[in-house]
Short mmCIF file of C-alpha atoms and ligand atoms in Angstrom, two decimals:
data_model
loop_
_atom_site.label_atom_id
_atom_site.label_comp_id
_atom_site.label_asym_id
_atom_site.label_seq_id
_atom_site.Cartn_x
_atom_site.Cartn_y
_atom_site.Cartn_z
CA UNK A 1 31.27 77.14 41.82
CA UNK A 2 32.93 76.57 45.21
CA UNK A 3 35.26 73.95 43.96
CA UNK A 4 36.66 76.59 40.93
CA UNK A 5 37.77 78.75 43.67
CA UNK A 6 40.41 76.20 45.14
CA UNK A 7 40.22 73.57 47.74
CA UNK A 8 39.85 75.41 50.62
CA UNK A 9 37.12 76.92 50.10
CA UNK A 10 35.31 73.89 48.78
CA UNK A 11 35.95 72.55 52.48
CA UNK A 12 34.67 75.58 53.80
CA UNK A 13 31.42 75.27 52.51
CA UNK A 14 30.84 71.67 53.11
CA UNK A 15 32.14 72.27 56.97
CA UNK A 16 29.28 75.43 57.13
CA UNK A 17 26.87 72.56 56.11
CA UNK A 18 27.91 70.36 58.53
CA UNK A 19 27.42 73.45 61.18
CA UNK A 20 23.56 74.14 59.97
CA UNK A 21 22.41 69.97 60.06
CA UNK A 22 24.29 69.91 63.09
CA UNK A 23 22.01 72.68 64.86
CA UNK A 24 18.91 71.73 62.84
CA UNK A 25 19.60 68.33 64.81
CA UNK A 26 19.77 69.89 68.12
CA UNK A 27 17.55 72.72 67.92
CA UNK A 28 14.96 69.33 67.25
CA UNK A 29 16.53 67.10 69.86
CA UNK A 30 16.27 70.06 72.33
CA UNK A 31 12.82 71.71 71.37
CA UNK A 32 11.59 68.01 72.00
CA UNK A 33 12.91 68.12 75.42
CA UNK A 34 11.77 71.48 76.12
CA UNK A 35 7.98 70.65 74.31
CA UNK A 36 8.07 67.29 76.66
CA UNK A 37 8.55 68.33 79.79
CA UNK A 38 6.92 71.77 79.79
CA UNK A 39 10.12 73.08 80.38
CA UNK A 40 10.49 77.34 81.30
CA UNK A 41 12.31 77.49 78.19
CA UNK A 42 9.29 77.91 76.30
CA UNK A 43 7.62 81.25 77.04
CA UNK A 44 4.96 83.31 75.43
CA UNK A 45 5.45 87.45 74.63
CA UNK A 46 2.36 89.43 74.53
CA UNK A 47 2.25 92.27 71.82
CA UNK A 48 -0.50 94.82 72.63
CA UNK A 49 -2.72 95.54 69.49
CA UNK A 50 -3.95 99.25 70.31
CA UNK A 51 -6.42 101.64 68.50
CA UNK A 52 -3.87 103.54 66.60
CA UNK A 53 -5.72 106.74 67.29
CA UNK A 54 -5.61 106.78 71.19
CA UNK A 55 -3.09 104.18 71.98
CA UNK A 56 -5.65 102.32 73.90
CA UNK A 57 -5.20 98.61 74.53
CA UNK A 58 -7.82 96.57 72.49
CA UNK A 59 -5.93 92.97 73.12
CA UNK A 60 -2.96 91.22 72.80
CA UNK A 61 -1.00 89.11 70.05
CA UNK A 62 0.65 85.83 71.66
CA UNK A 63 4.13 84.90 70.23
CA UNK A 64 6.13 81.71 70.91
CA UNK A 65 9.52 82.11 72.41
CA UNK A 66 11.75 79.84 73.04
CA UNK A 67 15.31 80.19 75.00
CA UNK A 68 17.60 77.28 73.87
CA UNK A 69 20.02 75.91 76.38
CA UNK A 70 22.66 75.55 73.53
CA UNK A 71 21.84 78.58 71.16
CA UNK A 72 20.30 80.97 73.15
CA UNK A 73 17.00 82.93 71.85
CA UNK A 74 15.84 81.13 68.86
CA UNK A 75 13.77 82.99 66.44
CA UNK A 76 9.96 81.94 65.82
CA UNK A 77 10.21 81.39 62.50
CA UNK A 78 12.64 78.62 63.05
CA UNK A 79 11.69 76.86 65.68
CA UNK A 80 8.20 76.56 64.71
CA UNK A 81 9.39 75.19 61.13
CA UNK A 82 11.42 72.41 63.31
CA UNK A 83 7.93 71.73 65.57
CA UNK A 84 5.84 71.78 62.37
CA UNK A 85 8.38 69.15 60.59
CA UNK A 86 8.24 67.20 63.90
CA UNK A 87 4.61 67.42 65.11
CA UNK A 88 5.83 68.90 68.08
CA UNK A 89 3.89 71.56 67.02
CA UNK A 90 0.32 69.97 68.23
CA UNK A 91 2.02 69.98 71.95
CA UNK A 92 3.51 73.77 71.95
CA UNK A 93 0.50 75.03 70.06
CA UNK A 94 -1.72 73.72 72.84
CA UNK A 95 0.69 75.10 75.01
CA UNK A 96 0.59 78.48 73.96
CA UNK A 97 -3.17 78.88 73.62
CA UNK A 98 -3.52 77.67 77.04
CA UNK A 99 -1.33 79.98 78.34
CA UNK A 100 -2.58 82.73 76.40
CA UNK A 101 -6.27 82.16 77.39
CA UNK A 102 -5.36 81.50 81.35
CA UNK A 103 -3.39 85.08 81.05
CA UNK A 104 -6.60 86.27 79.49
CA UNK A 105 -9.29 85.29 81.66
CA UNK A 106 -7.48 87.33 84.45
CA UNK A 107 -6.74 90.09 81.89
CA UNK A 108 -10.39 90.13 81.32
CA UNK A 109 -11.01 91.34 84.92
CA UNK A 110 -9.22 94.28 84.56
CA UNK A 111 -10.28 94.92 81.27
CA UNK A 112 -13.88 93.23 79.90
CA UNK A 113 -13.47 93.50 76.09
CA UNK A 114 -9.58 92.22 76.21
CA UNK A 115 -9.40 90.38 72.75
CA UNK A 116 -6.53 87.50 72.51
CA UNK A 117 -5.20 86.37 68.97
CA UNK A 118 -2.96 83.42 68.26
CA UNK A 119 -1.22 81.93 65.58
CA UNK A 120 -2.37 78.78 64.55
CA UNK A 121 0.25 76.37 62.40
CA UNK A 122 -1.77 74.54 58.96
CA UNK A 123 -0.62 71.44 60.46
CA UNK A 124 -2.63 72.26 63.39
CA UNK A 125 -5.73 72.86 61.60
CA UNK A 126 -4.91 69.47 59.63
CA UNK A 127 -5.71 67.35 63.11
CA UNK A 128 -9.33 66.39 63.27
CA UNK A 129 -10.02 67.24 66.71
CA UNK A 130 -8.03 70.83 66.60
CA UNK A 131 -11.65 72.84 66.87
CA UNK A 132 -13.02 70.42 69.86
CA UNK A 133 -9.53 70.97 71.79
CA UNK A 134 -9.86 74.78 70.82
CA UNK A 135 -13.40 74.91 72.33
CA UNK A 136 -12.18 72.46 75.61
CA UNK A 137 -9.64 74.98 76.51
CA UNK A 138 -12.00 78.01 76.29
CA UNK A 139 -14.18 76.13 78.63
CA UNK A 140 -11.49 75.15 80.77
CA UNK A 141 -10.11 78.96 81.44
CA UNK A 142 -13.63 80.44 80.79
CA UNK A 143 -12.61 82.74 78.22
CA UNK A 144 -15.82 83.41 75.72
CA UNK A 145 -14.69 82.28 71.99
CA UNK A 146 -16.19 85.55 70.86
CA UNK A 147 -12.86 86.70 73.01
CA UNK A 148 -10.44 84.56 70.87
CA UNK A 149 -8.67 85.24 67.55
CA UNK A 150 -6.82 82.75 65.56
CA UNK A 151 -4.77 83.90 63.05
CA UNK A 152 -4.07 81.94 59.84
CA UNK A 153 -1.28 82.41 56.90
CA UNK A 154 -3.55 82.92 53.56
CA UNK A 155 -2.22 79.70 52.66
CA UNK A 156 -4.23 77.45 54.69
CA UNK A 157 -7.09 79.11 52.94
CA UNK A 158 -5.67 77.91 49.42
CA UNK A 159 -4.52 74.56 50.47
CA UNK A 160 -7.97 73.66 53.04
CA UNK A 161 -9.19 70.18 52.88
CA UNK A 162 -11.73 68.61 54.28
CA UNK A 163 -10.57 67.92 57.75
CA UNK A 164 -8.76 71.85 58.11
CA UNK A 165 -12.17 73.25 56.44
CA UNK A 166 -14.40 71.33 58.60
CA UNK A 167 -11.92 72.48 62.06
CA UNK A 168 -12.47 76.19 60.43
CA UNK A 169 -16.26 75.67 60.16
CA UNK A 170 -16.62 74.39 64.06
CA UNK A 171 -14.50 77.34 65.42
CA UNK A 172 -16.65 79.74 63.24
CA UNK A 173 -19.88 78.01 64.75
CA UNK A 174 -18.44 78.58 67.80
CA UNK A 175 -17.53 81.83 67.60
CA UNK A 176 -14.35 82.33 67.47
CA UNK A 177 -12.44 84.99 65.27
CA UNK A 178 -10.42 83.81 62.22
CA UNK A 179 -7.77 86.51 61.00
CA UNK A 180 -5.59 86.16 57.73
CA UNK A 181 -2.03 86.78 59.08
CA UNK A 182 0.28 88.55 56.86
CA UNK A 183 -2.76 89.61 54.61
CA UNK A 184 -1.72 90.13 51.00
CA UNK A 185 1.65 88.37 50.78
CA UNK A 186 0.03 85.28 49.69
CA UNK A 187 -2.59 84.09 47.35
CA UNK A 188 -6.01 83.90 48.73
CA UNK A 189 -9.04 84.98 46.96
CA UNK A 190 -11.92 86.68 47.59
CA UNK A 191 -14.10 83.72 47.20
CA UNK A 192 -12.00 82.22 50.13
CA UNK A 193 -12.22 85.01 52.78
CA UNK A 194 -15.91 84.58 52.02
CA UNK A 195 -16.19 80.92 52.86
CA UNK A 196 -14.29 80.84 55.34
CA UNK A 197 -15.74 83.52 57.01
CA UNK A 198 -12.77 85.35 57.66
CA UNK A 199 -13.23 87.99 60.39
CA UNK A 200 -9.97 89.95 60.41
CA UNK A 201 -7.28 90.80 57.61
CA UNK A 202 -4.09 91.74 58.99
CA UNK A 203 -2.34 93.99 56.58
CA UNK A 204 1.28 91.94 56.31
CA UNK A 205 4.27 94.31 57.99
CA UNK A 206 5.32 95.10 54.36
CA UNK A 207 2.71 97.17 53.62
CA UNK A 208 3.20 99.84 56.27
CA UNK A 209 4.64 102.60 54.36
CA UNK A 210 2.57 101.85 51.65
CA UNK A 211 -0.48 104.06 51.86
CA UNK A 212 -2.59 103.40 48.49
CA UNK A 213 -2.47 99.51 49.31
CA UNK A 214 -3.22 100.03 53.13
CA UNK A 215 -6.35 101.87 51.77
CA UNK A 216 -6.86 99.25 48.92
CA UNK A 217 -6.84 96.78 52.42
CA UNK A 218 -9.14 99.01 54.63
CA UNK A 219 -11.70 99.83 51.59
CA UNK A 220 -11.62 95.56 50.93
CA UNK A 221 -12.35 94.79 54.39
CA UNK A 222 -15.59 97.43 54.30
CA UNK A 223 -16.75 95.72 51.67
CA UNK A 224 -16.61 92.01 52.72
CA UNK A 225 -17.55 93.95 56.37
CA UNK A 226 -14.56 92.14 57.94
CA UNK A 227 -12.37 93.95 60.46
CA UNK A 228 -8.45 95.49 59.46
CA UNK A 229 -5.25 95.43 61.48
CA UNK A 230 -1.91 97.08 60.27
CA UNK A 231 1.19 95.67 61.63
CA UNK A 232 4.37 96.38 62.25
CA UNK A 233 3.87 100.07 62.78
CA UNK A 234 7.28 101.97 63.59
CA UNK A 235 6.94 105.57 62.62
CA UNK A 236 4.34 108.46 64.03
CA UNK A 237 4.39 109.04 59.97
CA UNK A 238 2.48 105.50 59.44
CA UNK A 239 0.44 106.17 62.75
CA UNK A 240 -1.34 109.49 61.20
CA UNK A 241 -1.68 107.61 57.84
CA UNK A 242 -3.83 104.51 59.46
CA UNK A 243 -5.84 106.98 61.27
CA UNK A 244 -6.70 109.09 58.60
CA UNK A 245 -7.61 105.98 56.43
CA UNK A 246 -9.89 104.85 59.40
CA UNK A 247 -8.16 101.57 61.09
CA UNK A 248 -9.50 100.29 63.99
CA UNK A 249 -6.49 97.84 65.30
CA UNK A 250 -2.66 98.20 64.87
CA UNK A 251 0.08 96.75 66.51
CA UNK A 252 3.54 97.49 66.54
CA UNK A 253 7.38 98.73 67.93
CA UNK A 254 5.73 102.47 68.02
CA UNK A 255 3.39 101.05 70.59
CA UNK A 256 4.83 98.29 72.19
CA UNK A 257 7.49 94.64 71.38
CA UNK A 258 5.91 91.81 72.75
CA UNK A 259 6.19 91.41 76.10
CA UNK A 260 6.33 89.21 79.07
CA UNK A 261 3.14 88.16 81.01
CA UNK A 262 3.21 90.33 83.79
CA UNK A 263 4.10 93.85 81.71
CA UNK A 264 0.76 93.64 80.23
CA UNK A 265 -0.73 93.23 83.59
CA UNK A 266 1.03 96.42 84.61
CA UNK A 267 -0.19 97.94 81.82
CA UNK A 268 -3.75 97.39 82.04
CA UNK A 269 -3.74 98.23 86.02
CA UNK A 270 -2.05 101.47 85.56
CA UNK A 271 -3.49 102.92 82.15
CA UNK A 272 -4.70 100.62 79.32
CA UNK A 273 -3.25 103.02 77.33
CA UNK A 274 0.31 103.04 76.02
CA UNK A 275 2.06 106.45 74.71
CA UNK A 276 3.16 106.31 71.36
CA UNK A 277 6.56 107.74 70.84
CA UNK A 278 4.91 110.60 69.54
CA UNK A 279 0.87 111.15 70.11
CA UNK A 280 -1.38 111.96 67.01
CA UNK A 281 -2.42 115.62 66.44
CA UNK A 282 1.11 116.63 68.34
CA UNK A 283 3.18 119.16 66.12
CA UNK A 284 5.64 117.88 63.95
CA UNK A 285 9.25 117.52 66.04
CA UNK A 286 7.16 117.78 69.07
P1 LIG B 301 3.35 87.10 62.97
O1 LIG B 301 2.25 86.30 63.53
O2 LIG B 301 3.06 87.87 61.74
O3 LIG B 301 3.79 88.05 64.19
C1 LIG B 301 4.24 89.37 64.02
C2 LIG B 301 5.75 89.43 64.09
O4 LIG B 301 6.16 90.79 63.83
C3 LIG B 301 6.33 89.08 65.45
O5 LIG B 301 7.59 88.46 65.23
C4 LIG B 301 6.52 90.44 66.09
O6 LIG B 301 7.49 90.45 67.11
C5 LIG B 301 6.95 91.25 64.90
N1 LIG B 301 6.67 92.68 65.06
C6 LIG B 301 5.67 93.29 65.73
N2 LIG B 301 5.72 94.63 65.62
C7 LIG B 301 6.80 94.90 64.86
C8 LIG B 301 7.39 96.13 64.37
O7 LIG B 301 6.93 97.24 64.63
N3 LIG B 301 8.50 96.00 63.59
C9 LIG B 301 9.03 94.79 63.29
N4 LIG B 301 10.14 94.77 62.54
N5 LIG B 301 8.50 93.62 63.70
C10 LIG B 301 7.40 93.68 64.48
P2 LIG B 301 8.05 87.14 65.98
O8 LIG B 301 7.56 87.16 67.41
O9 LIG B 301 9.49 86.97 65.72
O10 LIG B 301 7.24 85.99 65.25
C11 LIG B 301 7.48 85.68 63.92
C12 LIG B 301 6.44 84.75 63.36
O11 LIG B 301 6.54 83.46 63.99
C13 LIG B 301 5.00 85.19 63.62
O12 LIG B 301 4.64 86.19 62.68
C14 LIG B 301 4.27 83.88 63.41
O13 LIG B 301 4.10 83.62 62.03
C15 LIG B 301 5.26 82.87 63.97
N6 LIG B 301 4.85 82.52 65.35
C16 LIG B 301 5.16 83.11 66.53
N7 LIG B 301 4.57 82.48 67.57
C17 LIG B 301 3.86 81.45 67.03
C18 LIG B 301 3.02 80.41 67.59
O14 LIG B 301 2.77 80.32 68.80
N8 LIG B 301 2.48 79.52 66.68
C19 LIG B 301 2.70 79.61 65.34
N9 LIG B 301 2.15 78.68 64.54
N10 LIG B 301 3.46 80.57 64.80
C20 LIG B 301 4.04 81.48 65.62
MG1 LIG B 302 0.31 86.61 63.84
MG1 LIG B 303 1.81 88.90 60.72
MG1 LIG B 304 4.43 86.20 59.90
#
Protein backbone atom coordinates (compact mmCIF):
# COMPACT_ATOMS: atom_id res chain seq x y z
CA UNK A 1 0.00 0.00 0.00
CA UNK A 2 2.83 2.45 0.78
CA UNK A 3 4.58 1.91 -2.47
CA UNK A 4 1.01 2.84 -4.59
CA UNK A 5 1.23 6.14 -3.01
CA UNK A 6 4.63 7.19 -4.75
CA UNK A 7 8.18 6.85 -3.76
CA UNK A 8 8.42 9.05 -1.13
CA UNK A 9 6.38 7.83 0.95
CA UNK A 10 7.54 4.28 0.51
CA UNK A 11 10.94 5.76 1.98
CA UNK A 12 9.13 7.26 4.64
CA UNK A 13 7.92 4.30 6.06
CA UNK A 14 10.94 2.17 5.77
CA UNK A 15 13.07 5.27 7.45
CA UNK A 16 10.14 5.23 10.55
CA UNK A 17 11.24 1.51 10.78
CA UNK A 18 14.61 2.14 10.89
CA UNK A 19 13.72 4.86 13.84
CA UNK A 20 11.65 2.09 16.05
CA UNK A 21 14.68 -0.99 15.69
CA UNK A 22 16.95 1.72 16.22
CA UNK A 23 15.41 2.62 19.80
CA UNK A 24 14.28 -0.96 20.48
CA UNK A 25 18.23 -1.45 20.20
CA UNK A 26 19.06 1.17 22.62
CA UNK A 27 16.30 1.19 24.94
CA UNK A 28 17.97 -2.77 25.36
CA UNK A 29 21.58 -1.70 25.21
CA UNK A 30 20.74 1.00 27.83
CA UNK A 31 18.17 -0.84 30.20
CA UNK A 32 21.15 -3.43 30.37
CA UNK A 33 23.40 -0.81 31.61
CA UNK A 34 21.00 0.66 33.88
CA UNK A 35 19.76 -3.21 35.20
CA UNK A 36 23.79 -3.89 35.61
CA UNK A 37 24.97 -1.45 37.55
CA UNK A 38 21.98 -0.60 39.75
CA UNK A 39 21.99 2.56 38.22
CA UNK A 40 19.34 5.66 39.81
CA UNK A 41 17.73 5.43 36.59
CA UNK A 42 15.64 2.72 37.69
CA UNK A 43 13.16 3.85 40.36
CA UNK A 44 10.05 2.45 41.87
CA UNK A 45 6.49 4.71 42.26
CA UNK A 46 4.25 3.73 45.00
CA UNK A 47 0.41 3.92 44.22
CA UNK A 48 -1.63 3.92 47.47
CA UNK A 49 -4.54 1.31 47.30
CA UNK A 50 -7.16 2.98 49.81
CA UNK A 51 -10.60 1.80 51.16
CA UNK A 52 -12.69 3.63 48.71
CA UNK A 53 -15.11 4.54 51.42
CA UNK A 54 -12.78 6.55 53.81
CA UNK A 55 -9.77 7.15 51.72
CA UNK A 56 -7.72 5.34 54.21
CA UNK A 57 -4.38 3.86 53.18
CA UNK A 58 -4.59 -0.03 53.16
CA UNK A 59 -1.04 -0.49 51.11
CA UNK A 60 0.73 0.34 48.26
CA UNK A 61 1.11 -0.89 44.49
CA UNK A 62 4.95 -0.84 43.34
CA UNK A 63 5.52 0.24 39.67
CA UNK A 64 8.81 0.11 37.70
CA UNK A 65 10.10 3.33 36.34
CA UNK A 66 12.70 3.85 34.46
CA UNK A 67 14.34 7.37 33.24
CA UNK A 68 16.38 6.71 30.02
CA UNK A 69 19.45 8.77 29.45
CA UNK A 70 18.55 8.93 25.65
CA UNK A 71 14.63 8.93 25.65
CA UNK A 72 13.66 10.22 28.73
CA UNK A 73 10.69 8.49 30.86
CA UNK A 74 10.03 5.24 29.28
CA UNK A 75 6.71 3.72 29.80
CA UNK A 76 6.35 0.29 31.82
CA UNK A 77 4.83 -1.47 29.39
CA UNK A 78 7.80 -1.15 27.17
CA UNK A 79 10.55 -1.48 28.98
CA UNK A 80 9.46 -4.45 30.78
CA UNK A 81 8.61 -6.19 27.26
CA UNK A 82 12.49 -5.33 26.34
CA UNK A 83 13.65 -6.93 30.07
CA UNK A 84 11.25 -9.86 29.57
CA UNK A 85 12.73 -10.52 25.83
CA UNK A 86 16.19 -10.09 27.44
CA UNK A 87 16.00 -11.78 30.87
CA UNK A 88 16.91 -8.69 32.30
CA UNK A 89 13.82 -9.00 33.83
CA UNK A 90 15.04 -11.68 36.67
CA UNK A 91 17.62 -8.71 37.80
CA UNK A 92 15.01 -5.59 37.86
CA UNK A 93 12.27 -7.81 39.21
CA UNK A 94 14.50 -8.66 42.15
CA UNK A 95 15.24 -5.22 42.20
CA UNK A 96 11.98 -3.90 42.63
CA UNK A 97 10.69 -6.34 45.23
CA UNK A 98 13.62 -5.58 47.27
CA UNK A 99 13.07 -2.19 47.21
CA UNK A 100 9.52 -2.42 47.71
CA UNK A 101 9.79 -4.71 50.81
CA UNK A 102 12.88 -2.53 52.45
CA UNK A 103 10.35 0.65 51.93
CA UNK A 104 7.83 -1.58 53.60
CA UNK A 105 9.33 -2.86 56.60
CA UNK A 106 9.81 0.86 57.67
CA UNK A 107 6.30 1.65 56.36
CA UNK A 108 5.17 -1.04 58.63
CA UNK A 109 6.28 1.00 61.70
CA UNK A 110 4.17 3.67 61.07
CA UNK A 111 1.47 1.71 59.95
CA UNK A 112 1.20 -2.30 61.16
CA UNK A 113 -1.22 -3.75 58.55
CA UNK A 114 0.65 -1.83 55.46
CA UNK A 115 0.01 -4.43 52.59
CA UNK A 116 2.69 -4.27 49.52
CA UNK A 117 1.70 -5.76 46.00
CA UNK A 118 4.01 -6.27 43.07
CA UNK A 119 3.90 -7.27 39.69
CA UNK A 120 5.47 -10.31 38.92
CA UNK A 121 6.57 -10.98 34.97
CA UNK A 122 5.49 -15.04 33.70
CA UNK A 123 9.02 -15.28 32.89
CA UNK A 124 9.74 -14.73 36.42
CA UNK A 125 7.56 -17.32 37.70
CA UNK A 126 9.14 -19.65 34.85
CA UNK A 127 12.71 -19.67 36.98
CA UNK A 128 12.80 -22.54 39.40
CA UNK A 129 14.08 -20.84 42.32
CA UNK A 130 11.66 -17.54 41.89
CA UNK A 131 9.52 -18.69 45.26
CA UNK A 132 12.90 -19.49 47.39
CA UNK A 133 14.36 -15.92 46.27
CA UNK A 134 10.78 -14.47 47.04
CA UNK A 135 10.85 -16.02 50.57
CA UNK A 136 14.97 -14.97 51.03
CA UNK A 137 14.10 -11.42 50.52
CA UNK A 138 11.14 -11.39 52.98
CA UNK A 139 13.55 -12.75 55.46
CA UNK A 140 16.16 -10.46 54.58
CA UNK A 141 13.91 -7.08 55.16
CA UNK A 142 11.64 -8.90 57.72
CA UNK A 143 8.53 -8.20 56.05
CA UNK A 144 5.85 -11.17 56.98
CA UNK A 145 4.70 -12.89 53.48
CA UNK A 146 1.19 -12.61 54.83
CA UNK A 147 2.29 -8.68 54.15
CA UNK A 148 3.15 -9.33 50.42
CA UNK A 149 0.99 -9.40 47.26
CA UNK A 150 2.10 -10.54 43.94
CA UNK A 151 0.12 -9.76 41.23
CA UNK A 152 -0.16 -11.97 38.12
CA UNK A 153 -1.71 -11.30 34.41
CA UNK A 154 -4.59 -14.16 34.09
CA UNK A 155 -2.38 -15.52 31.60
CA UNK A 156 0.16 -17.14 33.65
CA UNK A 157 -2.76 -18.97 35.10
CA UNK A 158 -3.67 -20.42 31.50
CA UNK A 159 -0.21 -21.02 30.33
CA UNK A 160 1.32 -22.57 34.16
CA UNK A 161 3.65 -25.42 33.89
CA UNK A 162 5.17 -27.30 36.13
CA UNK A 163 8.04 -25.21 37.27
CA UNK A 164 5.60 -21.63 37.37
CA UNK A 165 2.81 -23.92 39.19
CA UNK A 166 5.13 -25.43 41.57
CA UNK A 167 6.84 -21.43 42.32
CA UNK A 168 2.89 -20.51 42.79
CA UNK A 169 2.34 -23.46 45.19
CA UNK A 170 5.60 -22.51 47.52
CA UNK A 171 4.59 -18.77 47.73
CA UNK A 172 0.98 -19.92 48.62
CA UNK A 173 2.55 -22.30 51.37
CA UNK A 174 4.25 -19.52 52.43
CA UNK A 175 1.81 -17.19 52.63
CA UNK A 176 2.01 -14.86 50.41
CA UNK A 177 -0.97 -13.17 48.46
CA UNK A 178 -1.48 -13.98 44.73
CA UNK A 179 -3.75 -11.30 42.87
CA UNK A 180 -5.00 -11.64 39.14
CA UNK A 181 -3.92 -8.27 37.63
CA UNK A 182 -6.14 -6.82 35.11
CA UNK A 183 -8.95 -9.35 36.19
CA UNK A 184 -11.31 -10.14 33.32
CA UNK A 185 -9.39 -8.99 30.24
CA UNK A 186 -8.00 -12.34 29.79
CA UNK A 187 -9.04 -15.91 29.84
CA UNK A 188 -8.77 -17.61 33.11
CA UNK A 189 -11.30 -19.89 34.49
CA UNK A 190 -12.83 -20.54 37.46
CA UNK A 191 -11.23 -23.85 37.89
CA UNK A 192 -7.88 -21.86 37.78
CA UNK A 193 -8.47 -19.13 40.44
CA UNK A 194 -9.36 -22.20 42.48
CA UNK A 195 -6.10 -24.03 42.11
CA UNK A 196 -4.14 -21.60 42.29
CA UNK A 197 -5.51 -20.24 45.18
CA UNK A 198 -5.90 -16.91 44.01
CA UNK A 199 -6.39 -14.40 46.84
CA UNK A 200 -7.20 -11.11 45.11
CA UNK A 201 -9.00 -10.22 41.68
CA UNK A 202 -8.23 -6.89 40.53
CA UNK A 203 -11.05 -5.64 38.44
CA UNK A 204 -8.88 -4.52 35.06
CA UNK A 205 -9.07 -0.37 34.68
CA UNK A 206 -11.66 -1.01 31.88
CA UNK A 207 -14.24 -1.94 33.90
CA UNK A 208 -14.60 1.18 36.02
CA UNK A 209 -17.57 2.75 34.61
CA UNK A 210 -19.06 -0.37 34.17
CA UNK A 211 -21.27 -1.05 37.15
CA UNK A 212 -23.22 -4.48 36.35
CA UNK A 213 -19.72 -6.18 35.60
CA UNK A 214 -17.97 -4.52 38.71
CA UNK A 215 -20.85 -6.24 40.65
CA UNK A 216 -20.65 -9.45 38.44
CA UNK A 217 -16.64 -9.11 39.88
CA UNK A 218 -17.50 -8.30 43.59
CA UNK A 219 -20.50 -11.03 43.76
CA UNK A 220 -17.59 -13.70 42.01
CA UNK A 221 -15.06 -12.92 44.48
CA UNK A 222 -17.82 -13.64 47.54
CA UNK A 223 -18.33 -16.67 46.20
CA UNK A 224 -14.81 -18.15 45.65
CA UNK A 225 -14.30 -15.89 49.20
CA UNK A 226 -11.34 -14.15 47.50
CA UNK A 227 -10.76 -10.43 48.06
CA UNK A 228 -11.74 -7.45 45.08
CA UNK A 229 -9.81 -4.36 44.03
CA UNK A 230 -11.12 -1.81 41.38
CA UNK A 231 -8.57 0.13 39.59
CA UNK A 232 -8.09 2.95 37.91
CA UNK A 233 -10.70 4.95 39.71
CA UNK A 234 -10.98 8.69 38.34
CA UNK A 235 -14.41 10.01 39.05
CA UNK A 236 -16.32 10.60 42.67
CA UNK A 237 -19.21 8.97 40.26
CA UNK A 238 -17.19 5.44 40.23
CA UNK A 239 -16.14 6.09 43.97
CA UNK A 240 -20.00 6.01 45.27
CA UNK A 241 -20.64 3.08 42.84
CA UNK A 242 -17.73 0.69 44.47
CA UNK A 243 -18.95 1.64 47.79
CA UNK A 244 -22.37 0.94 47.35
CA UNK A 245 -21.47 -2.48 45.72
CA UNK A 246 -19.28 -3.17 48.87
CA UNK A 247 -15.38 -3.04 47.72
CA UNK A 248 -12.92 -3.23 50.12
CA UNK A 249 -9.62 -1.96 48.05
CA UNK A 250 -9.36 0.58 45.15
CA UNK A 251 -6.69 2.39 43.78
CA UNK A 252 -6.53 5.12 41.54
CA UNK A 253 -5.85 9.06 40.02
CA UNK A 254 -9.01 10.12 42.39
CA UNK A 255 -6.86 9.02 45.26
CA UNK A 256 -3.47 9.21 44.41
CA UNK A 257 -0.59 8.52 40.90
CA UNK A 258 2.09 6.56 42.05
CA UNK A 259 4.47 8.16 43.83
CA UNK A 260 7.99 8.47 44.94
CA UNK A 261 9.31 6.71 48.13
CA UNK A 262 9.32 9.33 50.49
CA UNK A 263 5.54 10.89 49.59
CA UNK A 264 4.12 7.82 51.00
CA UNK A 265 6.15 8.25 54.05
CA UNK A 266 4.67 11.71 54.39
CA UNK A 267 1.57 10.39 53.97
CA UNK A 268 1.39 7.82 56.49
CA UNK A 269 3.14 10.25 59.24
CA UNK A 270 0.71 12.98 58.71
CA UNK A 271 -2.76 11.16 58.03
CA UNK A 272 -2.94 7.67 56.43
CA UNK A 273 -5.69 9.01 54.86
CA UNK A 274 -5.75 10.75 51.48
CA UNK A 275 -8.81 13.19 50.42
CA UNK A 276 -10.49 12.20 47.48
CA UNK A 277 -11.20 15.01 45.14
CA UNK A 278 -14.54 14.89 46.37
CA UNK A 279 -15.45 12.79 49.79
CA UNK A 280 -18.40 10.22 49.69
CA UNK A 281 -21.78 11.31 51.17
CA UNK A 282 -20.69 15.16 50.15
CA UNK A 283 -23.55 16.87 48.02
CA UNK A 284 -23.36 16.73 44.51
CA UNK A 285 -21.07 19.95 43.12
CA UNK A 286 -19.88 20.19 46.61
P1 LIG B 1 -0.71 -2.60 36.32
O1 LIG B 1 0.02 -3.51 37.22
O2 LIG B 1 -2.10 -2.95 35.98
O3 LIG B 1 -0.62 -1.18 37.05
C1 LIG B 1 -1.64 -0.21 37.02
C2 LIG B 1 -1.33 0.85 36.00
O4 LIG B 1 -2.45 1.77 35.95
C3 LIG B 1 -0.12 1.72 36.33
O5 LIG B 1 0.49 2.09 35.10
C4 LIG B 1 -0.75 2.92 37.01
O6 LIG B 1 0.06 4.08 36.95
C5 LIG B 1 -2.00 3.08 36.19
N1 LIG B 1 -3.06 3.78 36.92
C6 LIG B 1 -3.33 3.78 38.24
N2 LIG B 1 -4.42 4.52 38.54
C7 LIG B 1 -4.87 5.01 37.36
C8 LIG B 1 -5.99 5.86 37.00
O7 LIG B 1 -6.77 6.31 37.83
N3 LIG B 1 -6.13 6.14 35.68
C9 LIG B 1 -5.26 5.67 34.75
N4 LIG B 1 -5.48 6.02 33.47
N5 LIG B 1 -4.22 4.86 35.03
C10 LIG B 1 -4.03 4.53 36.33
P2 LIG B 1 2.05 2.03 34.86
O8 LIG B 1 2.80 2.41 36.11
O9 LIG B 1 2.32 2.76 33.60
O10 LIG B 1 2.33 0.49 34.63
C11 LIG B 1 1.81 -0.19 33.53
C12 LIG B 1 1.98 -1.67 33.64
O11 LIG B 1 3.37 -2.02 33.58
C13 LIG B 1 1.50 -2.26 34.97
O12 LIG B 1 0.09 -2.39 34.94
C14 LIG B 1 2.23 -3.58 34.97
O13 LIG B 1 1.56 -4.52 34.14
C15 LIG B 1 3.55 -3.21 34.31
N6 LIG B 1 4.57 -3.01 35.36
C16 LIG B 1 4.89 -1.89 36.06
N7 LIG B 1 5.88 -2.13 36.95
C17 LIG B 1 6.20 -3.45 36.81
C18 LIG B 1 7.16 -4.32 37.46
O14 LIG B 1 7.91 -3.94 38.37
N8 LIG B 1 7.19 -5.62 37.00
C19 LIG B 1 6.36 -6.08 36.03
N9 LIG B 1 6.47 -7.37 35.65
N10 LIG B 1 5.45 -5.30 35.43
C20 LIG B 1 5.36 -4.00 35.80
MG1 LIG C 1 -0.44 -4.47 38.90
MG1 LIG D 1 -3.77 -3.71 36.54
MG1 LIG E 1 -1.64 -3.89 33.34
Amino acid sequence: KAKARGRGHTELFDESMGRDAQRHLDLENQLRHDVESGSGALSVAFQPVVDPASGHVLGVEALARWNCERYGAVPPEEFIAIAEDSDLIHTLGRTVLRTALEHTAWWQSLHPAFEVAVNVSPVQLQRPGFAAEVQRLLAQTRVSPQHLCLEVTEGVLLEANEVSSANLRALHEAGVELAVDDFGSGYSSLAQLRRFQVGKLKADRSFVTDAPILRAVADLGAALGVRVLAEGVETAEQQRALVELGYPQAQGYLWARPQPADAITDLLRSRQQVPSATPVGAPAGS
